[in-house]
Tab-separated table of C-alpha atoms in Angstrom:
chain	number	residue	atom	x	y	z
C	1	MET	CA	23.643	6.655	28.029
C	2	ALA	CA	23.953	2.941	27.581
C	3	THR	CA	21.166	1.173	29.353
C	4	GLU	CA	20.694	-2.247	27.912
C	5	TYR	CA	16.957	-3.291	26.351
C	6	GLY	CA	11.279	-9.990	23.131
C	7	GLN	CA	9.194	-15.017	23.690
C	8	GLY	CA	7.486	-15.400	20.438
C	9	TYR	CA	5.437	-12.361	20.520
C	10	GLY	CA	2.500	-10.970	18.656
C	11	TRP	CA	3.069	-7.595	20.304
C	12	ASP	CA	0.685	-6.496	23.026
C	13	GLY	CA	-0.485	-10.046	23.326
C	14	GLY	CA	-1.823	-10.105	19.773
C	15	PRO	CA	-1.368	-13.096	17.505
C	16	GLY	CA	1.686	-12.126	15.562
C	17	PHE	CA	3.363	-15.364	14.535
C	18	ARG	CA	4.234	-16.002	10.932
C	19	GLY	CA	3.552	-19.353	9.375
C	20	GLU	CA	6.626	-21.560	9.522
C	21	GLY	CA	5.597	-23.530	6.470
C	22	ALA	CA	5.411	-20.498	4.209
C	23	GLU	CA	7.776	-21.334	1.377
C	24	GLU	CA	7.954	-19.886	-2.068
C	25	ARG	CA	6.314	-21.948	-4.749
C	26	ARG	CA	8.892	-23.799	-6.781
C	27	HIS	CA	8.535	-24.358	-10.517
C	28	LEU	CA	10.066	-27.172	-12.504
C	29	LEU	CA	10.469	-25.000	-15.617
C	30	PRO	CA	12.274	-21.650	-15.805
C	31	ALA	CA	10.177	-18.544	-16.392
C	32	ALA	CA	11.150	-18.278	-20.075
C	33	LEU	CA	9.819	-21.784	-20.845
C	34	ARG	CA	6.650	-21.697	-18.759
C	35	ALA	CA	5.576	-18.179	-19.790
C	36	PRO	CA	3.817	-19.298	-23.033
C	37	ILE	CA	1.554	-21.678	-21.108
C	38	GLU	CA	0.968	-19.598	-17.990
C	39	ALA	CA	-2.547	-18.365	-17.311
C	40	ARG	CA	-1.249	-14.833	-16.857
C	41	SER	CA	0.113	-14.747	-20.401
C	42	TRP	CA	-3.187	-15.931	-21.853
C	43	ARG	CA	-5.140	-13.410	-19.766
C	44	GLU	CA	-2.930	-10.567	-20.971
C	45	PHE	CA	-3.249	-11.771	-24.558
C	46	GLY	CA	-7.022	-11.925	-24.142
C	47	TYR	CA	-6.965	-8.389	-22.775
C	48	LEU	CA	-5.237	-7.104	-25.918
C	49	MET	CA	-7.635	-9.025	-28.147
C	50	LEU	CA	-10.639	-7.455	-26.418
C	51	SER	CA	-9.071	-4.001	-26.447
C	52	LEU	CA	-9.599	-3.471	-30.166
C	53	PRO	CA	-13.411	-3.921	-30.344
C	54	ILE	CA	-13.926	-2.111	-27.027
C	55	SER	CA	-11.674	0.783	-28.057
C	56	ILE	CA	-13.560	1.101	-31.349
C	57	ILE	CA	-16.809	1.475	-29.402
C	58	MET	CA	-15.277	3.974	-26.976
C	59	PHE	CA	-13.581	6.031	-29.689
C	60	THR	CA	-16.702	6.145	-31.840
C	61	PHE	CA	-18.901	7.115	-28.924
C	62	ALA	CA	-16.487	9.766	-27.613
C	63	VAL	CA	-15.817	11.415	-30.978
C	64	THR	CA	-19.494	11.346	-31.953
C	65	MET	CA	-20.759	12.846	-28.703
C	66	VAL	CA	-18.051	15.497	-28.473
C	67	SER	CA	-18.468	16.508	-32.114
C	68	LEU	CA	-22.233	16.623	-31.769
C	69	GLY	CA	-22.072	18.522	-28.503
C	70	ALA	CA	-19.513	21.009	-29.825
C	71	GLY	CA	-21.598	21.574	-32.934
C	72	LEU	CA	-24.703	22.203	-30.846
C	73	LEU	CA	-23.036	24.605	-28.424
C	74	VAL	CA	-24.543	27.477	-30.370
C	75	THR	CA	-27.793	26.218	-28.900
C	76	PHE	CA	-28.516	25.065	-25.390
C	77	LEU	CA	-28.618	21.410	-26.536
C	78	GLY	CA	-24.827	21.221	-26.782
C	79	ILE	CA	-24.338	21.310	-22.998
C	80	PRO	CA	-26.532	18.255	-22.142
C	81	VAL	CA	-25.078	16.344	-25.101
C	82	LEU	CA	-21.516	17.005	-23.873
C	83	ALA	CA	-22.487	16.085	-20.316
C	84	ALA	CA	-24.106	12.867	-21.526
C	85	GLY	CA	-20.997	12.064	-23.568
C	86	LEU	CA	-18.754	12.561	-20.551
C	87	ALA	CA	-21.089	10.439	-18.407
C	88	GLY	CA	-20.950	7.678	-21.010
C	89	CYS	CA	-17.151	7.846	-21.048
C	90	ARG	CA	-17.148	7.460	-17.261
C	91	GLY	CA	-19.348	4.389	-17.604
C	92	LEU	CA	-17.033	2.893	-20.222
C	93	GLY	CA	-14.123	3.728	-17.935
C	94	ALA	CA	-15.740	1.673	-15.178
C	95	LEU	CA	-15.913	-1.240	-17.643
C	96	GLU	CA	-12.217	-0.775	-18.446
C	97	ARG	CA	-11.260	-0.779	-14.756
C	98	THR	CA	-13.216	-3.994	-14.281
C	99	ARG	CA	-11.537	-5.560	-17.311
C	100	ALA	CA	-8.088	-4.500	-16.098
C	101	ARG	CA	-8.844	-5.909	-12.645
C	102	GLY	CA	-9.972	-9.258	-14.014
C	103	LEU	CA	-7.378	-9.811	-16.757
C	104	LEU	CA	-4.369	-7.742	-15.714
C	105	GLY	CA	-4.713	-7.924	-11.939
C	106	LEU	CA	-4.642	-4.116	-11.802
C	107	ASP	CA	-6.890	-2.766	-9.073
C	108	VAL	CA	-7.582	0.909	-9.777
C	109	ALA	CA	-9.957	2.788	-7.510
C	110	ALA	CA	-12.882	4.670	-8.968
C	111	PRO	CA	-12.285	8.387	-9.548
C	112	GLU	CA	-13.601	11.023	-7.215
C	113	PRO	CA	-17.397	11.429	-7.426
C	114	LEU	CA	-19.088	14.507	-8.825
C	115	ARG	CA	-19.157	17.434	-6.405
C	116	MET	CA	-22.634	18.901	-6.598
C	117	THR	CA	-23.559	21.835	-4.395
C	118	LYS	CA	-27.200	21.660	-5.506
C	119	GLN	CA	-29.594	19.059	-6.826
C	120	GLY	CA	-31.134	18.930	-10.267
C	121	PRO	CA	-30.213	18.387	-13.924
C	122	MET	CA	-28.423	21.732	-14.314
C	123	ALA	CA	-26.253	21.109	-11.268
C	124	TRP	CA	-25.444	17.611	-12.547
C	125	MET	CA	-24.438	18.880	-15.984
C	126	GLY	CA	-22.303	21.610	-14.473
C	127	ALA	CA	-20.557	19.165	-12.140
C	128	MET	CA	-19.973	16.725	-15.015
C	129	LEU	CA	-18.430	19.405	-17.235
C	130	LYS	CA	-16.226	20.739	-14.401
C	131	SER	CA	-15.016	17.303	-13.317
C	132	GLY	CA	-11.420	16.629	-14.305
C	133	ALA	CA	-12.029	12.883	-14.021
C	134	SER	CA	-14.718	13.083	-16.725
C	135	TRP	CA	-12.347	14.728	-19.190
C	136	ARG	CA	-9.621	12.206	-18.358
C	137	HIS	CA	-12.060	9.419	-19.263
C	138	LEU	CA	-12.754	11.173	-22.560
C	139	LEU	CA	-9.022	11.474	-23.208
C	140	TYR	CA	-8.607	7.761	-22.479
C	141	ALA	CA	-11.339	6.856	-24.981
C	142	VAL	CA	-9.596	8.879	-27.696
C	143	LEU	CA	-5.979	7.870	-26.981
C	144	HIS	CA	-6.635	4.197	-26.372
C	145	PHE	CA	-7.950	3.539	-29.873
C	146	PRO	CA	-4.674	3.985	-31.854
C	147	TRP	CA	-2.748	2.175	-29.145
C	148	ALA	CA	-5.238	-0.723	-29.149
C	149	VAL	CA	-4.872	-1.069	-32.948
C	150	PHE	CA	-1.085	-1.226	-32.645
C	151	ALA	CA	-1.061	-3.584	-29.639
C	152	PHE	CA	-3.657	-5.899	-31.224
C	153	SER	CA	-1.681	-6.131	-34.465
C	154	VAL	CA	1.629	-6.858	-32.753
C	155	ALA	CA	0.193	-9.355	-30.283
C	156	ILE	CA	-1.881	-11.341	-32.784
C	157	SER	CA	1.002	-11.447	-35.268
C	158	PHE	CA	3.603	-12.725	-32.842
C	159	TRP	CA	1.192	-15.123	-31.157
C	160	THR	CA	-0.189	-16.752	-34.306
C	161	TYR	CA	3.114	-16.880	-36.207
C	162	GLY	CA	4.946	-18.268	-33.188
C	163	TRP	CA	2.525	-21.090	-32.478
C	164	ALA	CA	2.000	-21.813	-36.193
C	165	MET	CA	5.739	-22.205	-36.806
C	166	LEU	CA	6.273	-24.164	-33.589
C	167	THR	CA	3.585	-26.681	-34.520
C	168	TYR	CA	4.549	-26.753	-38.240
C	169	PRO	CA	5.925	-30.334	-38.009
C	170	LEU	CA	2.424	-31.465	-36.992
C	171	TRP	CA	0.501	-29.975	-39.914
C	172	PHE	CA	2.959	-29.422	-42.830
C	173	TRP	CA	1.658	-32.653	-44.468
C	174	LEU	CA	-1.604	-30.835	-45.249
C	175	PHE	CA	0.027	-28.989	-48.168
C	176	PRO	CA	1.151	-31.974	-50.304
C	177	VAL	CA	-2.020	-33.932	-49.504
C	178	TYR	CA	-4.671	-31.274	-50.082
C	179	GLY	CA	-2.859	-28.490	-51.956
C	180	GLY	CA	-0.510	-30.401	-54.226
C	181	GLN	CA	2.444	-28.365	-52.897
C	182	ASP	CA	5.636	-29.504	-51.222
C	183	GLY	CA	4.901	-27.565	-48.041
C	184	LEU	CA	4.527	-24.007	-46.771
C	185	GLN	CA	5.811	-21.603	-49.441
C	186	LEU	CA	8.485	-19.290	-48.042
C	187	TYR	CA	9.218	-17.467	-51.307
C	188	GLY	CA	8.038	-17.628	-54.878
C	189	ASP	CA	8.092	-15.781	-58.198
C	190	GLN	CA	7.495	-16.703	-61.856
C	191	GLY	CA	10.660	-18.766	-62.163
C	192	HIS	CA	11.598	-19.833	-58.660
C	193	SER	CA	9.952	-20.877	-55.397
C	194	ILE	CA	11.085	-22.108	-51.967
C	195	TYR	CA	9.026	-24.541	-49.907
C	196	LEU	CA	9.643	-25.620	-46.322
C	197	ASP	CA	9.393	-29.314	-47.008
C	198	ASN	CA	12.596	-31.202	-46.047
C	199	PRO	CA	13.350	-32.314	-42.466
C	200	PHE	CA	16.045	-29.682	-41.933
C	201	GLU	CA	13.820	-26.783	-43.009
C	202	ILE	CA	10.919	-28.134	-40.965
C	203	THR	CA	13.163	-28.372	-37.890
C	204	VAL	CA	14.516	-24.837	-38.360
C	205	THR	CA	10.962	-23.527	-38.773
C	206	ALA	CA	9.912	-25.193	-35.530
C	207	LEU	CA	12.958	-23.779	-33.687
C	208	VAL	CA	12.240	-20.260	-34.930
C	209	GLY	CA	8.637	-20.764	-33.854
C	210	LEU	CA	9.850	-21.854	-30.414
C	211	LEU	CA	11.867	-18.645	-30.064
C	212	LEU	CA	8.904	-16.534	-31.144
C	213	THR	CA	6.567	-18.415	-28.816
C	214	MET	CA	8.927	-17.885	-25.873
C	215	ALA	CA	9.361	-14.197	-26.692
C	216	THR	CA	5.690	-13.428	-27.342
C	217	PRO	CA	4.493	-13.466	-23.675
C	218	TRP	CA	7.136	-10.898	-22.769
C	219	ILE	CA	6.197	-8.722	-25.742
C	220	VAL	CA	2.548	-8.971	-24.716
C	221	ARG	CA	3.493	-8.124	-21.142
C	222	ALA	CA	5.358	-5.030	-22.336
C	223	LEU	CA	2.317	-3.961	-24.362
C	224	THR	CA	-0.021	-4.404	-21.409
C	225	GLN	CA	2.279	-2.263	-19.278
C	226	VAL	CA	1.255	0.686	-21.438
C	227	ASP	CA	-2.387	-0.239	-20.857
C	228	ARG	CA	-1.722	-0.358	-17.135
C	229	LEU	CA	-0.264	3.144	-17.260
C	230	LEU	CA	-3.222	4.451	-19.249
C	231	VAL	CA	-5.823	2.887	-16.949
C	232	HIS	CA	-4.027	3.947	-13.789
C	233	GLY	CA	-3.237	7.458	-14.976
C	234	LEU	CA	-6.504	8.387	-16.717
C	235	LEU	CA	-9.247	6.220	-15.211
C	236	GLY	CA	-8.280	6.359	-11.550
C	237	PRO	CA	-8.530	9.173	-9.006
C	238	SER	CA	-6.206	12.123	-9.445
C	239	LYS	CA	-3.207	12.573	-7.175
C	240	LEU	CA	-4.897	15.531	-5.520
C	241	ALA	CA	-8.076	13.556	-4.826
C	242	THR	CA	-6.047	10.620	-3.512
C	243	ARG	CA	-4.139	12.948	-1.226
C	244	VAL	CA	-7.379	14.478	0.048
C	245	VAL	CA	-8.717	11.008	0.876
C	246	GLU	CA	-5.486	10.145	2.674
C	247	LEU	CA	-5.608	13.363	4.687
C	248	GLU	CA	-9.252	12.761	5.607
C	249	SER	CA	-8.362	9.257	6.752
C	250	ASP	CA	-5.356	10.534	8.692
C	251	ARG	CA	-7.501	13.204	10.306
C	252	GLY	CA	-9.927	10.513	11.436
C	253	VAL	CA	-7.072	8.500	12.936
C	254	VAL	CA	-5.762	11.558	14.771
C	255	ILE	CA	-9.232	12.361	16.144
C	256	ASP	CA	-9.775	8.770	17.269
C	257	THR	CA	-6.330	8.646	18.877
C	258	ALA	CA	-6.865	11.927	20.705
C	259	ALA	CA	-10.270	10.754	21.938
C	260	ALA	CA	-8.786	7.458	23.136
C	261	ASP	CA	-6.006	9.324	24.979
C	262	LEU	CA	-8.522	11.606	26.647
C	263	ARG	CA	-10.592	8.608	27.766
C	264	ARG	CA	-7.464	6.919	29.118
C	265	ILE	CA	-6.439	10.037	31.051
C	266	GLU	CA	-9.959	10.446	32.432
C	267	ARG	CA	-10.061	6.778	33.472
C	268	ASP	CA	-6.648	6.953	35.123
C	269	LEU	CA	-7.589	10.096	37.027
C	270	HIS	CA	-10.964	8.712	38.076
C	271	ASP	CA	-9.749	5.273	39.123
C	272	GLY	CA	-6.373	6.338	40.472
C	273	ALA	CA	-5.463	9.753	41.844
C	274	GLN	CA	-9.046	10.992	42.223
C	275	ALA	CA	-10.125	7.946	44.234
C	276	ARG	CA	-7.052	8.269	46.453
C	277	LEU	CA	-7.680	11.974	47.054
C	278	VAL	CA	-11.326	11.300	47.990
C	279	ALA	CA	-10.226	8.616	50.438
C	280	LEU	CA	-7.532	10.978	51.773
C	281	ALA	CA	-10.088	13.731	52.375
C	282	MET	CA	-12.284	11.297	54.310
C	283	ASP	CA	-9.342	10.077	56.401
C	284	LEU	CA	-8.278	13.621	57.229
C	285	GLY	CA	-11.859	14.462	58.217
C	286	LEU	CA	-11.948	11.493	60.607
C	287	ALA	CA	-8.539	12.476	61.972
C	288	LYS	CA	-9.793	16.010	62.584
C	289	GLU	CA	-12.752	14.671	64.580
C	290	LYS	CA	-10.487	12.428	66.680
C	291	LEU	CA	-7.847	15.099	67.229
C	292	THR	CA	-9.283	16.183	70.605
C	293	GLU	CA	-10.716	12.842	71.725
C	294	ASP	CA	-7.891	10.450	70.690
C	295	PRO	CA	-4.727	12.315	69.625
C	296	GLU	CA	-2.736	9.088	69.107
C	297	ALA	CA	-5.313	7.634	66.717
C	298	ALA	CA	-5.511	10.973	64.921
C	299	ALA	CA	-1.736	11.075	64.537
C	300	ARG	CA	-1.757	7.530	63.160
C	301	MET	CA	-4.444	8.435	60.643
C	302	VAL	CA	-2.508	11.539	59.581
C	303	GLY	CA	0.573	9.366	59.035
C	304	GLU	CA	-1.437	6.979	56.836
C	305	ALA	CA	-2.834	9.956	54.933
C	306	HIS	CA	0.717	11.182	54.355
C	307	GLY	CA	1.550	7.863	52.712
C	308	GLU	CA	-1.548	8.104	50.544
C	309	VAL	CA	-0.483	11.600	49.458
C	310	LYS	CA	2.902	10.254	48.320
C	311	THR	CA	1.226	7.450	46.374
C	312	ALA	CA	-1.196	9.902	44.736
C	313	LEU	CA	1.666	12.199	43.787
C	314	GLN	CA	3.541	9.305	42.188
C	315	GLU	CA	0.463	8.334	40.183
C	316	LEU	CA	0.054	11.924	39.022
C	317	ARG	CA	3.731	12.025	37.982
C	318	ASP	CA	3.307	8.800	36.018
C	319	LEU	CA	0.170	10.175	34.387
C	320	ALA	CA	1.894	13.440	33.478
C	321	ARG	CA	4.834	11.505	32.068
C	322	GLY	CA	2.399	9.518	29.923
C	323	ILE	CA	0.871	12.724	28.544
C	324	HIS	CA	4.123	14.506	27.794
C	325	PRO	CA	7.214	13.995	29.962
C	326	ALA	CA	8.893	17.124	31.266
C	327	VAL	CA	12.327	15.731	30.433
C	328	LEU	CA	11.343	15.613	26.753
C	329	THR	CA	10.343	19.275	26.772
C	330	ASP	CA	13.378	20.404	28.757
C	331	ARG	CA	16.201	18.234	27.398
C	332	GLY	CA	15.025	16.617	24.174
C	333	LEU	CA	14.882	13.095	22.781
C	334	ASP	CA	18.298	11.923	23.975
C	335	ALA	CA	17.569	12.386	27.663
C	336	ALA	CA	13.907	11.332	27.344
C	337	LEU	CA	14.711	8.065	25.538
C	338	SER	CA	17.511	7.298	27.983
C	339	SER	CA	15.000	7.769	30.781
C	340	VAL	CA	12.412	5.440	29.260
C	341	ALA	CA	15.124	2.886	28.406
C	342	SER	CA	16.246	2.807	32.040
C	343	ARG	CA	12.777	1.543	33.006
C	344	CYS	CA	12.897	-1.337	30.497
C	345	THR	CA	13.330	-4.848	31.926
C	346	VAL	CA	16.225	-5.667	29.572
C	347	PRO	CA	19.437	-3.680	28.942
C	348	VAL	CA	18.966	-1.082	26.211
C	349	HIS	CA	21.665	0.817	24.360
C	350	VAL	CA	20.407	4.243	23.257
C	351	GLU	CA	22.156	6.352	20.642
C	352	VAL	CA	20.666	9.638	19.433
C	353	ASP	CA	22.498	11.543	16.685
C	354	LEU	CA	20.479	14.640	15.791
C	355	PRO	CA	21.866	18.009	14.671
C	356	ALA	CA	18.878	19.822	16.184
C	357	ARG	CA	15.513	19.169	17.744
C	358	PRO	CA	12.555	18.372	15.473
C	359	ALA	CA	9.125	19.949	15.850
C	360	PRO	CA	7.572	19.275	19.274
C	361	ALA	CA	4.760	17.192	17.769
C	362	ILE	CA	7.206	14.959	15.863
C	363	GLU	CA	9.432	14.743	18.934
C	364	GLY	CA	6.490	13.583	21.022
C	365	ILE	CA	5.447	10.958	18.474
C	366	ALA	CA	9.034	9.669	18.295
C	367	TYR	CA	9.188	9.418	22.084
C	368	PHE	CA	5.918	7.519	22.434
C	369	THR	CA	6.840	5.230	19.521
C	370	VAL	CA	10.044	4.150	21.231
C	371	SER	CA	8.275	3.958	24.591
C	372	GLU	CA	5.601	1.600	23.255
C	373	LEU	CA	8.143	-0.568	21.443
C	374	LEU	CA	10.247	-0.899	24.596
C	375	GLN	CA	7.149	-1.830	26.602
C	376	ASN	CA	6.367	-4.556	24.094
C	377	ILE	CA	9.939	-5.826	24.308
C	378	SER	CA	9.696	-5.984	28.098
C	379	LYS	CA	6.406	-7.883	27.985
C	380	HIS	CA	6.609	-10.210	25.006
C	381	SER	CA	9.972	-10.509	23.284
C	382	GLY	CA	12.059	-12.682	25.621
C	383	ALA	CA	15.109	-10.637	24.592
C	384	THR	CA	18.282	-10.228	26.622
C	385	ARG	CA	19.401	-6.974	25.025
C	386	ALA	CA	18.132	-4.281	22.712
C	387	SER	CA	19.174	-1.031	21.110
C	388	VAL	CA	17.554	2.234	20.072
C	389	ASP	CA	19.084	4.390	17.328
C	390	VAL	CA	17.743	7.786	16.276
C	391	TRP	CA	19.190	9.837	13.423
C	392	ARG	CA	18.243	12.234	10.671
C	393	ILE	CA	18.423	11.642	6.903
C	394	GLU	CA	17.648	14.780	4.881
C	395	ASN	CA	14.110	15.768	5.929
C	396	ARG	CA	13.239	12.502	7.692
C	397	LEU	CA	13.653	11.424	11.317
C	398	MET	CA	14.705	7.770	11.493
C	399	ILE	CA	14.142	5.506	14.507
C	400	GLN	CA	15.317	1.910	14.728
C	401	VAL	CA	14.630	-0.451	17.635
C	402	VAL	CA	16.376	-3.839	17.573
C	403	ASP	CA	16.152	-6.747	20.008
C	404	ASN	CA	17.477	-10.319	20.034
C	405	GLY	CA	14.164	-11.929	21.036
C	406	VAL	CA	12.406	-14.804	19.364
C	407	GLY	CA	10.675	-12.642	16.732
C	408	GLY	CA	7.349	-13.277	15.058
C	409	ALA	CA	6.025	-9.703	15.301
C	410	ASP	CA	3.646	-8.794	12.479
C	411	VAL	CA	1.819	-5.537	11.778
C	412	ALA	CA	-0.852	-7.359	9.745
C	413	ALA	CA	-1.856	-9.442	12.782
C	414	GLY	CA	-4.026	-6.631	14.119
C	415	SER	CA	-1.928	-6.168	17.256
C	416	GLY	CA	-0.471	-3.082	18.948
C	417	LEU	CA	1.921	-2.590	16.070
C	418	ALA	CA	-1.024	-1.971	13.729
C	419	GLY	CA	-2.238	0.896	15.903
C	420	LEU	CA	1.277	2.296	16.071
C	421	ALA	CA	1.570	2.139	12.282
C	422	GLU	CA	-1.729	4.042	11.955
C	423	ARG	CA	-0.462	6.774	14.273
C	424	LEU	CA	2.695	7.193	12.236
C	425	ASP	CA	0.759	7.155	8.972
C	426	ALA	CA	-1.381	10.025	10.253
C	427	VAL	CA	1.687	12.311	10.085
C	428	ASP	CA	3.114	10.819	6.853
C	429	GLY	CA	5.277	8.380	8.788
C	430	ILE	CA	6.154	4.776	8.020
C	431	LEU	CA	6.603	1.713	10.243
C	432	VAL	CA	8.590	-1.232	8.849
C	433	VAL	CA	8.781	-4.483	10.819
C	434	ASP	CA	11.399	-7.142	10.085
C	435	SER	CA	10.796	-9.938	12.580
C	436	PRO	CA	11.452	-13.475	11.322
C	437	VAL	CA	10.551	-16.369	13.574
C	438	ALA	CA	13.461	-16.999	15.959
C	439	GLY	CA	14.457	-13.351	15.659
C	440	PRO	CA	16.012	-10.925	15.764
C	441	THR	CA	13.394	-8.201	15.471
C	442	ARG	CA	14.225	-4.925	13.730
C	443	ILE	CA	11.561	-2.207	13.699
C	444	THR	CA	12.204	0.979	11.764
C	445	ALA	CA	10.040	4.081	12.065
C	446	GLU	CA	10.346	7.006	9.701
C	447	LEU	CA	8.845	10.417	10.486
C	448	PRO	CA	8.927	13.789	8.726
C	449	TRP	CA	11.458	16.125	10.314
C	450	ARG	CA	9.441	19.365	10.381
C	451	GLY	CA	11.998	21.221	12.446
């Protein structure tokens, strides 16, 4: 079915406009030339310089406590010593996360807390020893030490040699004045020596220093990438814990959404159909009393009641369609989306290409996603046409709604799109909005198939 389906809109009336003056910052120098003087490069270099003394402390503490605890396991004292060592490693890990956040811009969440079923020292020690995060912190303290030695040596060598050679023309005169030499000695033995003292050699030295200075920030950045992987992989929450947190959050969204839907249904029934039915019952009661005294008035009141019954039935149909339309259950997404598109205020072209029907829950979410997007287009977009495409890619259901309105929709603006994105996220779905100012707007929703 081809039914065709907008003004600067922050969907559902929300402020959704993007700043028109948002332009990328322009630099006069290319990245290769400005890298040695950028603050990021100096922060990363400072991170590697601090890594060596901190890693020495962590390695010494971890090895000492583990060795002492393992040696004392023949007695009861080994267990509290091991637990204290793991607790100390967790504390040092918190310091490392803070350091990575401040110098590397890496924001790693704290690991999952200890799960204690009881209170007391014994329960705490047991939870500490059973915690996978605690042992990952211990592993970080041990593995980071050799890496920190290597990274420190490479970074300090390249950094000092690069800047020393680059600035050699400024300080080479120190050798003949204070050392009685012709310049920096490049090579020397009992019978022969080479000094960097003539203008050509000084210039070549400075050029080599320039190359080293330009390359050093990228070498440092590569070294800190390994630190990022270590901090993220060993000091953050595990994938399982992260997934549990996501599922708990999604469950909360689903509960809140279901509660909001129930309140909406209750409000619509109370303010709409229920009020009409109460008024209808009163009118029919009055008509019954007047049936013998004034048949004409009674007939007129029955006729009015008949109209109220039709209105109440229409409201109940609309309410039932809002809960779960019968056409969706009976005929699937193609017919249901064509039906909702026909009620849109702009022409909408609907194309559904699915080899089979997805799970009813996913089908319902897809329907209400398109329905809400088309309502927003009718109210806010100012579009003259729109399209809805639904297809399947592997185990994902893809939905794309496009309109030629004036654009400006933004999920981050806290509008209706944000709530829609939360609903999709609750079932592992994704909502992507591409809506530049002046349009067009392209909104893509991705849902799990779950057929």
